[in-house]
PDB file of C-alpha atoms in Angstrom:
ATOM      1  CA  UNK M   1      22.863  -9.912  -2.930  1.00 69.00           C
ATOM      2  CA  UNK M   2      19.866  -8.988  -0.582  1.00 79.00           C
ATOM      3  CA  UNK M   3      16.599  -7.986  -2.532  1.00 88.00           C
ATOM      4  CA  UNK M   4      16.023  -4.790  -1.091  1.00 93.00           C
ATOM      5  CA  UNK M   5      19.150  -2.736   0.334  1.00 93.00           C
ATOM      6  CA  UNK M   6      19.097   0.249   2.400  1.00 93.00           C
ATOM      7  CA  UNK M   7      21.715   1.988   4.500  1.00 85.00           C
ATOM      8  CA  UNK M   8      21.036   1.235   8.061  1.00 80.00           C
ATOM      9  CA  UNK M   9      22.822   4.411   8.932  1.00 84.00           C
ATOM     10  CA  UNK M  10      22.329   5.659  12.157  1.00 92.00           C
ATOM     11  CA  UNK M  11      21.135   9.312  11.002  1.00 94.00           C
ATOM     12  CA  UNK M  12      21.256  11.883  12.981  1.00 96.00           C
ATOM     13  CA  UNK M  13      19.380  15.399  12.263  1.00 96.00           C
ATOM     14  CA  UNK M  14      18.533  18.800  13.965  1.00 97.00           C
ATOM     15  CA  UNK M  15      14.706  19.634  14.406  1.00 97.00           C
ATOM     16  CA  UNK M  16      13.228  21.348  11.339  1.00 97.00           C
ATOM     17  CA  UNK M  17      15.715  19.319   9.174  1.00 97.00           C
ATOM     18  CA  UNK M  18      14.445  17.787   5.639  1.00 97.00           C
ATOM     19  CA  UNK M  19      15.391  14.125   5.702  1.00 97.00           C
ATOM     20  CA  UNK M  20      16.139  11.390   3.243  1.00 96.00           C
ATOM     21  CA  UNK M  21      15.746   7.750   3.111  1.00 97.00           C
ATOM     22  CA  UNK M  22      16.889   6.155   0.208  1.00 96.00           C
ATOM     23  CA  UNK M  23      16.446   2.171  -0.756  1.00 96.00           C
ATOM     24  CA  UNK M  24      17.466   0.054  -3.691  1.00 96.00           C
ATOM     25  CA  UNK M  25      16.316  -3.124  -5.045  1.00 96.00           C
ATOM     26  CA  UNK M  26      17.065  -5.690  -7.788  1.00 94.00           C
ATOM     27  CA  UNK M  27      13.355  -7.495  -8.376  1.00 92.00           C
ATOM     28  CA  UNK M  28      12.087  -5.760 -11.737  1.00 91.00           C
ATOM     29  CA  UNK M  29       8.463  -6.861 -10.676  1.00 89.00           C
ATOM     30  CA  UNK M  30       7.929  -5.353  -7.993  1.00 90.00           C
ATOM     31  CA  UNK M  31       4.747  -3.174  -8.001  1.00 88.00           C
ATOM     32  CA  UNK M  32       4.169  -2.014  -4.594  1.00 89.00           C
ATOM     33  CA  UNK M  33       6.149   0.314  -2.318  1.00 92.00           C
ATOM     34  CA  UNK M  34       5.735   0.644   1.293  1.00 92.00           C
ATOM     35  CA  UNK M  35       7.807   3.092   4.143  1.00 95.00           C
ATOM     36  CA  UNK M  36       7.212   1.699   7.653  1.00 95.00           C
ATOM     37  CA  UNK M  37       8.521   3.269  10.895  1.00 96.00           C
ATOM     38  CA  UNK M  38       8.917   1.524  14.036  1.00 95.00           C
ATOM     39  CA  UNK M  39       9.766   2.872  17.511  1.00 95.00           C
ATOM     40  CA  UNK M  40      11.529   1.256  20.075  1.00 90.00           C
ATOM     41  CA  UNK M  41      10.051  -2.275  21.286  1.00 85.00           C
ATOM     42  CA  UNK M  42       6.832  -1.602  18.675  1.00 90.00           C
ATOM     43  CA  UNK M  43       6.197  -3.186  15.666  1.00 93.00           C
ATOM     44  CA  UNK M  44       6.542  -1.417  12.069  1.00 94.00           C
ATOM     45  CA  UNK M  45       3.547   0.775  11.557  1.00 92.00           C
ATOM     46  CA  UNK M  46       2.427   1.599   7.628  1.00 90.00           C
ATOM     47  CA  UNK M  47       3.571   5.397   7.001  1.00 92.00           C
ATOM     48  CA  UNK M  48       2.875   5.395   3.147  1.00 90.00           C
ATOM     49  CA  UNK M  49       2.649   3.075  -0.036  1.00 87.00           C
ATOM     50  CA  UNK M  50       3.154   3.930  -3.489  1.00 88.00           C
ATOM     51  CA  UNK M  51       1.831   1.566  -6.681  1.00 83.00           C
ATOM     52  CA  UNK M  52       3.887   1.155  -9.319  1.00 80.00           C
ATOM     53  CA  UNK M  53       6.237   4.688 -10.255  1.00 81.00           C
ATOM     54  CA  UNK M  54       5.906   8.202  -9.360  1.00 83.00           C
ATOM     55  CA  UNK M  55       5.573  10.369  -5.827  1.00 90.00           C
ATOM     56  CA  UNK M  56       2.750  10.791  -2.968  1.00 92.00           C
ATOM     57  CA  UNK M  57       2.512  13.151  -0.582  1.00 94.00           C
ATOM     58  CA  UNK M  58       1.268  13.231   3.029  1.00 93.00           C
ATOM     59  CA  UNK M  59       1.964  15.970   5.304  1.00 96.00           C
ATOM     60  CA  UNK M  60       5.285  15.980   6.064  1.00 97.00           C
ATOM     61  CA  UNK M  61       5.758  12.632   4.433  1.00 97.00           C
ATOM     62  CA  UNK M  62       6.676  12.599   0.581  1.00 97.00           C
ATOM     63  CA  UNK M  63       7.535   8.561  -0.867  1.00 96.00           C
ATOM     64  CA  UNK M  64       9.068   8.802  -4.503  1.00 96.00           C
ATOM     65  CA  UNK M  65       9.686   5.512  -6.694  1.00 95.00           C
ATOM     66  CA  UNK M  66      11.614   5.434  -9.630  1.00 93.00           C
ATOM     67  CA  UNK M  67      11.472   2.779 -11.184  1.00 92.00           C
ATOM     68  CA  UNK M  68      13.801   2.880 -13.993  1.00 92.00           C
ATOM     69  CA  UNK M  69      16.645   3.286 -11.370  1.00 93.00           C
ATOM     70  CA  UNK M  70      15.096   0.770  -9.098  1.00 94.00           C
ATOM     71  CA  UNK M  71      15.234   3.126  -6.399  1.00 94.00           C
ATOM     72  CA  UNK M  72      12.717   4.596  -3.687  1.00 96.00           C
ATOM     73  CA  UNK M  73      12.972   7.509  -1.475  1.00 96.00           C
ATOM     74  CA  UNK M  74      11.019   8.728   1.630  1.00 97.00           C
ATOM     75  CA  UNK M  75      11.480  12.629   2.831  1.00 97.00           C
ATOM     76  CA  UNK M  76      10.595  14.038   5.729  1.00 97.00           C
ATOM     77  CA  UNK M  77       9.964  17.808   6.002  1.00 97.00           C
ATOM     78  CA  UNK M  78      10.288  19.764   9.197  1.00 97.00           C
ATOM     79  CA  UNK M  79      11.502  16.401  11.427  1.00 97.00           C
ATOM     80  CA  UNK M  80      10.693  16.266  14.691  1.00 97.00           C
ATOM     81  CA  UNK M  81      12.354  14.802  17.793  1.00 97.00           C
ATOM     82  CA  UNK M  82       8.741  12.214  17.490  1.00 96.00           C
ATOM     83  CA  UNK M  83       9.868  11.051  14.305  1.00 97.00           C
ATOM     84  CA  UNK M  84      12.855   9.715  15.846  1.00 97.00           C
ATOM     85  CA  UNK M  85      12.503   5.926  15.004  1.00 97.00           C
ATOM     86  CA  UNK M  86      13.745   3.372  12.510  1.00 96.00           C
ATOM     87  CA  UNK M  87      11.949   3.282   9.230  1.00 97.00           C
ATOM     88  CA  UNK M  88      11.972   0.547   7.190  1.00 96.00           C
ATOM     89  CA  UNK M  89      11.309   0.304   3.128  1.00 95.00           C
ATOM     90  CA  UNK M  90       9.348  -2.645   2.031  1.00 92.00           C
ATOM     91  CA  UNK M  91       8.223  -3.842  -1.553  1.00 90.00           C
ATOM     92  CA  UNK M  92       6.036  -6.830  -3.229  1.00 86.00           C
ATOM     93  CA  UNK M  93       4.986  -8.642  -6.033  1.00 82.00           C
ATOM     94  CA  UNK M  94       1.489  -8.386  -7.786  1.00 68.00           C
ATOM     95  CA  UNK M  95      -0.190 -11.121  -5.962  1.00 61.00           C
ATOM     96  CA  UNK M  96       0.285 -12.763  -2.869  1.00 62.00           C
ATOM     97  CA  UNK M  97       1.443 -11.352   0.555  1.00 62.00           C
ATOM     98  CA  UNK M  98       4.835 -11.740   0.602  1.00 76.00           C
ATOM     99  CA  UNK M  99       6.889  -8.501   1.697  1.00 84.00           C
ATOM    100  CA  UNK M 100      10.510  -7.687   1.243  1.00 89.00           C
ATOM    101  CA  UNK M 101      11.835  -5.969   3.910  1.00 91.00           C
ATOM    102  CA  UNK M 102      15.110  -3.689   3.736  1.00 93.00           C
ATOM    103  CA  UNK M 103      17.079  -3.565   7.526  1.00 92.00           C
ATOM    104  CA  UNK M 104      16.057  -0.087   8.347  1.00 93.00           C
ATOM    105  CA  UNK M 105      17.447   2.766   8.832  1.00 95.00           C
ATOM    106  CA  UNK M 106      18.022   4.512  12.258  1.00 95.00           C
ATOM    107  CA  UNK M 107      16.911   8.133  12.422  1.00 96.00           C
ATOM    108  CA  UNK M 108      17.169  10.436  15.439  1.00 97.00           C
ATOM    109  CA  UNK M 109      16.164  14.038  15.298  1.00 97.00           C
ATOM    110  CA  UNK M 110      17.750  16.378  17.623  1.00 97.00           C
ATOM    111  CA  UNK M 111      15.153  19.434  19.534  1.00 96.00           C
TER     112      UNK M 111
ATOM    113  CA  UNK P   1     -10.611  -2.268  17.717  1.00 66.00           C
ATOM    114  CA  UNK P   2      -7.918  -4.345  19.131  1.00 80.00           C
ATOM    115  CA  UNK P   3      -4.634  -4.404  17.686  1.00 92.00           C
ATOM    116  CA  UNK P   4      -2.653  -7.591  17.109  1.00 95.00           C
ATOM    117  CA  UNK P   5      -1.638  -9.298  20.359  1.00 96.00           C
ATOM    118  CA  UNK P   6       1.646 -11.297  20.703  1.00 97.00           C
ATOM    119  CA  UNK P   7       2.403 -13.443  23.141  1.00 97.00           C
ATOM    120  CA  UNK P   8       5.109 -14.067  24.992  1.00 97.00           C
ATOM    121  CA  UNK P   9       6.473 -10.869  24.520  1.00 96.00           C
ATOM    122  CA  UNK P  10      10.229 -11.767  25.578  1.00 96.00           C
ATOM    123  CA  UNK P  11      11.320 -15.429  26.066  1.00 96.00           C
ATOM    124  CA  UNK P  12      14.719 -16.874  27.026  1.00 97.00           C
ATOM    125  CA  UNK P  13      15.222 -20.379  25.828  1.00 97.00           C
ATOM    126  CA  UNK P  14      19.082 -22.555  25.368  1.00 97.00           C
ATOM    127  CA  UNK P  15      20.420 -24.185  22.054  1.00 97.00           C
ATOM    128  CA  UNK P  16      18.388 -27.395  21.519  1.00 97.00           C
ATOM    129  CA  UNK P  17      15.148 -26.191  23.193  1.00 97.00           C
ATOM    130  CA  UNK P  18      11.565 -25.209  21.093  1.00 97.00           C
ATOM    131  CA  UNK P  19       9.277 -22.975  21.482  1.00 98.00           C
ATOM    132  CA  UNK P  20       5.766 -21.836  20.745  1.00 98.00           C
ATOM    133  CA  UNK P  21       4.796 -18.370  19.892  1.00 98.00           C
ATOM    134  CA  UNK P  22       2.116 -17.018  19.463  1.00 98.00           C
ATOM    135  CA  UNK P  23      -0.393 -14.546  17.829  1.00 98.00           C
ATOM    136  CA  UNK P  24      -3.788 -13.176  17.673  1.00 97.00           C
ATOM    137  CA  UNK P  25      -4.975 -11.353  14.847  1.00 95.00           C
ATOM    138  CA  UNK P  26      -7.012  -8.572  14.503  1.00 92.00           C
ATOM    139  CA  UNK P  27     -11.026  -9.117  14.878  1.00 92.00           C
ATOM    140  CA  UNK P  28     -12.285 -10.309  11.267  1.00 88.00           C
ATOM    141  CA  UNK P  29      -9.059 -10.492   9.710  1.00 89.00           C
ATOM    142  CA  UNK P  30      -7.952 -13.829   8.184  1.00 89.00           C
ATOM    143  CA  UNK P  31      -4.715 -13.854   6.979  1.00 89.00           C
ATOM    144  CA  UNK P  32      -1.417 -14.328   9.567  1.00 93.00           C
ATOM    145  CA  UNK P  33       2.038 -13.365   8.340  1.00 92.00           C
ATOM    146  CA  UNK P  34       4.845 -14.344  10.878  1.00 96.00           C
ATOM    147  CA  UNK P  35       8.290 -12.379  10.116  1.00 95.00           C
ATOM    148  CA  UNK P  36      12.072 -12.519  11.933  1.00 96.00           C
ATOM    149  CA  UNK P  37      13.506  -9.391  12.719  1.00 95.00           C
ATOM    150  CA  UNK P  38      17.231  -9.402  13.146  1.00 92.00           C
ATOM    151  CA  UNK P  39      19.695  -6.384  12.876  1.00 85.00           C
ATOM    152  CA  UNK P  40      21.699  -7.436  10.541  1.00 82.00           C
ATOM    153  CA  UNK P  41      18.788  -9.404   8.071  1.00 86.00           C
ATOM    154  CA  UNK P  42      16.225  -7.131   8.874  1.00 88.00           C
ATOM    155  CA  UNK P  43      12.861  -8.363   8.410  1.00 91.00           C
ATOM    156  CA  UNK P  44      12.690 -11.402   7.023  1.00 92.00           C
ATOM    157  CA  UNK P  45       9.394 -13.234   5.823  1.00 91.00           C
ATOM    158  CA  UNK P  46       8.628 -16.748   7.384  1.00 95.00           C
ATOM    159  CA  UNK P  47       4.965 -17.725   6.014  1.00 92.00           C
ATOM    160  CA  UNK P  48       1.845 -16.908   5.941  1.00 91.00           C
ATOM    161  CA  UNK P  49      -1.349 -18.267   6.683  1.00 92.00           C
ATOM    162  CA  UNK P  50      -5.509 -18.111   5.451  1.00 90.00           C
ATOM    163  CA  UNK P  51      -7.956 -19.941   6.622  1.00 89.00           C
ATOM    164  CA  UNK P  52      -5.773 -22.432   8.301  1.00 93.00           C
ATOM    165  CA  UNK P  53      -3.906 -23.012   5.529  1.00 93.00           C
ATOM    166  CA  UNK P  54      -0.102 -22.241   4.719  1.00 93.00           C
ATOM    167  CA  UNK P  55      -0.602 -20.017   1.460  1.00 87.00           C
ATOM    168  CA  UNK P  56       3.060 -18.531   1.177  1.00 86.00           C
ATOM    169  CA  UNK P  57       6.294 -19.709   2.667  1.00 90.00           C
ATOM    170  CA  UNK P  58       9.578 -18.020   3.009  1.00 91.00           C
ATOM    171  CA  UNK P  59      13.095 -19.526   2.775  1.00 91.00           C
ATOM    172  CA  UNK P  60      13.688 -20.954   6.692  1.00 95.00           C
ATOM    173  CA  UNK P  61      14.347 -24.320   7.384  1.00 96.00           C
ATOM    174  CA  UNK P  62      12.034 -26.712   8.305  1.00 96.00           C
ATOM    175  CA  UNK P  63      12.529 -26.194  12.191  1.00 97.00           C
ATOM    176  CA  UNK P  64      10.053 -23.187  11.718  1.00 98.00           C
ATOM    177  CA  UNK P  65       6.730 -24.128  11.266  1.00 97.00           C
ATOM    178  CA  UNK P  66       3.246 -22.604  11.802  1.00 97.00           C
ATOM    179  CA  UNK P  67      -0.059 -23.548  12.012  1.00 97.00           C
ATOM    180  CA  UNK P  68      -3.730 -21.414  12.141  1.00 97.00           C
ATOM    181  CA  UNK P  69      -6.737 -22.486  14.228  1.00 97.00           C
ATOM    182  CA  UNK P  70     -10.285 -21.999  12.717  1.00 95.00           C
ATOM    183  CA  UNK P  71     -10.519 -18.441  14.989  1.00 94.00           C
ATOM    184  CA  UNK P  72      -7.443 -17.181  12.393  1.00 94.00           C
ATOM    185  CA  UNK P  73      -4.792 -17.201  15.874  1.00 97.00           C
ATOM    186  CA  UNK P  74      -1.862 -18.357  14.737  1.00 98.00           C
ATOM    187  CA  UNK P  75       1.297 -20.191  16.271  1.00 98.00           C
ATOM    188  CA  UNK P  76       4.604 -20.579  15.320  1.00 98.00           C
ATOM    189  CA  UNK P  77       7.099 -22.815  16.244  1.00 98.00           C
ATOM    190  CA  UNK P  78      10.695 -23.282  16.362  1.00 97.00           C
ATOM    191  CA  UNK P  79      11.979 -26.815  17.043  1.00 95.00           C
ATOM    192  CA  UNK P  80      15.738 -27.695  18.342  1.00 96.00           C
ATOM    193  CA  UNK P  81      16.972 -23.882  18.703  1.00 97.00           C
ATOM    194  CA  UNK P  82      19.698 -22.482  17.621  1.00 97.00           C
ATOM    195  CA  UNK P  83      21.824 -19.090  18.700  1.00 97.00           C
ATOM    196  CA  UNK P  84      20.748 -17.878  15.127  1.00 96.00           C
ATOM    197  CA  UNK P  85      17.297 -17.639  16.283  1.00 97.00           C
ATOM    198  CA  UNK P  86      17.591 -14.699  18.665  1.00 97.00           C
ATOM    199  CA  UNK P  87      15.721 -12.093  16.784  1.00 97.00           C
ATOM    200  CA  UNK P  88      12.564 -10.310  17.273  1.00 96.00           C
ATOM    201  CA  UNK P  89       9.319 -12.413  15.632  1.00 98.00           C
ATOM    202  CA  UNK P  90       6.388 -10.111  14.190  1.00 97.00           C
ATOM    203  CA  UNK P  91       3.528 -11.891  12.883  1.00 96.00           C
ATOM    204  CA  UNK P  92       1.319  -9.013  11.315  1.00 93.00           C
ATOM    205  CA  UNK P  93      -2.630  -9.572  10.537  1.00 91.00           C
ATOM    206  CA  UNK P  94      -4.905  -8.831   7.682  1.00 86.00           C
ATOM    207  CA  UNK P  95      -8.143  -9.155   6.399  1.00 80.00           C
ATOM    208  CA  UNK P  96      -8.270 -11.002   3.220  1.00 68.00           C
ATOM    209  CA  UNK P  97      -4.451 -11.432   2.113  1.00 56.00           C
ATOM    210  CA  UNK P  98      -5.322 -12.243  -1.202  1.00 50.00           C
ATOM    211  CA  UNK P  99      -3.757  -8.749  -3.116  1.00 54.00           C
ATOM    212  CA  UNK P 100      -0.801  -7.644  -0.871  1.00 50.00           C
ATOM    213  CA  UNK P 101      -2.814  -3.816  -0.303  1.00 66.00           C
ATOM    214  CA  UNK P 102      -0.317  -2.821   2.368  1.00 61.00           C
ATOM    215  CA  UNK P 103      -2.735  -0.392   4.580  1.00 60.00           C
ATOM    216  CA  UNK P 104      -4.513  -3.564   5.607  1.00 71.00           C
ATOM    217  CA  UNK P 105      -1.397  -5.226   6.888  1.00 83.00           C
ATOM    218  CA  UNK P 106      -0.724  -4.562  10.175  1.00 89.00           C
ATOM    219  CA  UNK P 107       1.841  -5.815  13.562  1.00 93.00           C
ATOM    220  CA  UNK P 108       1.850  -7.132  16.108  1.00 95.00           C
ATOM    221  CA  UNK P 109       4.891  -5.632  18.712  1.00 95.00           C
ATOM    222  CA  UNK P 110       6.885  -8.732  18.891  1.00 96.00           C
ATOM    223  CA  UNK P 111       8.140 -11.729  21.290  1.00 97.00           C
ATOM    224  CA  UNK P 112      12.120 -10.910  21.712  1.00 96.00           C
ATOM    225  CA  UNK P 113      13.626 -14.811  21.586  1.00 97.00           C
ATOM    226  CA  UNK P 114      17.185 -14.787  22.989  1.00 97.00           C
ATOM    227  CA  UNK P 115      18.485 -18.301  22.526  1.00 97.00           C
ATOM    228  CA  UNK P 116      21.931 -18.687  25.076  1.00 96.00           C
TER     229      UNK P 116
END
């Protein structure tokens, strides 16, 4: 069993759509959360981070971790075609640099 | 600033072969994380270097190794290839590594290995 599992989907949405991305993991220790998204032939960029349980917001952008059910979530409110990418969950221990990757999931967002 | 720089950015190698890629950090950052990017893995982490020395490694066999020069560019290589390795390789840069504070991680776009 991977560490970190997410449905790679594809997902497909209609502009002004409220999307979720959902991953689960097994690793009780993890502390910190990440959501990257990364476009064709780019590399992930950082879209939000979350320590330890509980939600943050950023514009459009809301990350929620719940801990208890070892389960994140990003949302995405009023998508646009531009967010059209693959976004990627991504979790690690206390210390050290080490990041566990789910395989993405695929999201395009229809004008 | 300048970003992270990866380079080759697509290579085409045959079963048996190595290779050397490479990557060049961000100005003033220290710490070099190289990663494997397949579809049906996802990313997967390789190692990680600071200050020219491997800090963390990740489950790969020995064929993949790194190393980090005293200007914190980094190189990894991949010795008698196999069609496995196709993937996209991100290394991603950051300043001090030490606490894994994800907004100072950042990629590099990638060298695409196929491997026929």
């Amino acid at each position: 069993q991977k560490e970190v599992e997410q449905d790679p989907g594809p997902l497909s949405v209609p502009e002004g759509a409220i999307v979720s991305l959902n991953c689960t993991y097994s690793n009780s220790a993890f502390q910190y959360f990440m959501w990257y998204r990364q476009y064709s032939r780019k590399g992930p960029e950082l879209l939000m981070y979350t320590y330890s349980s509980g939600n943050k917001e950023d514009g459009r952008f809301t990350a929620q971790v719940d801990k208890s059910s070892k389960y994140i979530s990003l949302f995405i409110r009023d998508s646009q075609p531009s967010d059209s990418a693959t976004y990627l969950c991504a979790m690690s221990l206390n210390t050290g640099n080490q990041f566990y990757f789910g395989t993405g999931t695929s999201l395009t967002v229809i004008p | 600033k300048a970003g992270v720089t990866q380079t080759p950015r697509y290579l085409i190698k045959t079963r048996g072969q190595q290779v050397t890629l490479s990557c060049s950090p961000i100005s003033g950052h220290r710490s070099v994380s190289w990663y494997q990017q397949t579809p049906g893995q996802g990313l997967q982490f390789l190692f990680e270097y600071f200050s020219e020395t491997q800090r963390n490694k990740g489950n790969f066999p020995g064929r993949f190794s790194g190393r980090q020069f005293s200007n914190s560019r980094s190189e990894m290589n991949v010795s008698t290839l196999e069609l496995g390795d196709s993937a996209l390789y991100l290394c991603a840069s950051s300043f001090m590594g030490g606490r894994p504070l994800p907004h100072e991680q950042f990629f590099g776009p990638g060298t695409r290995l196929t491997v026929l």
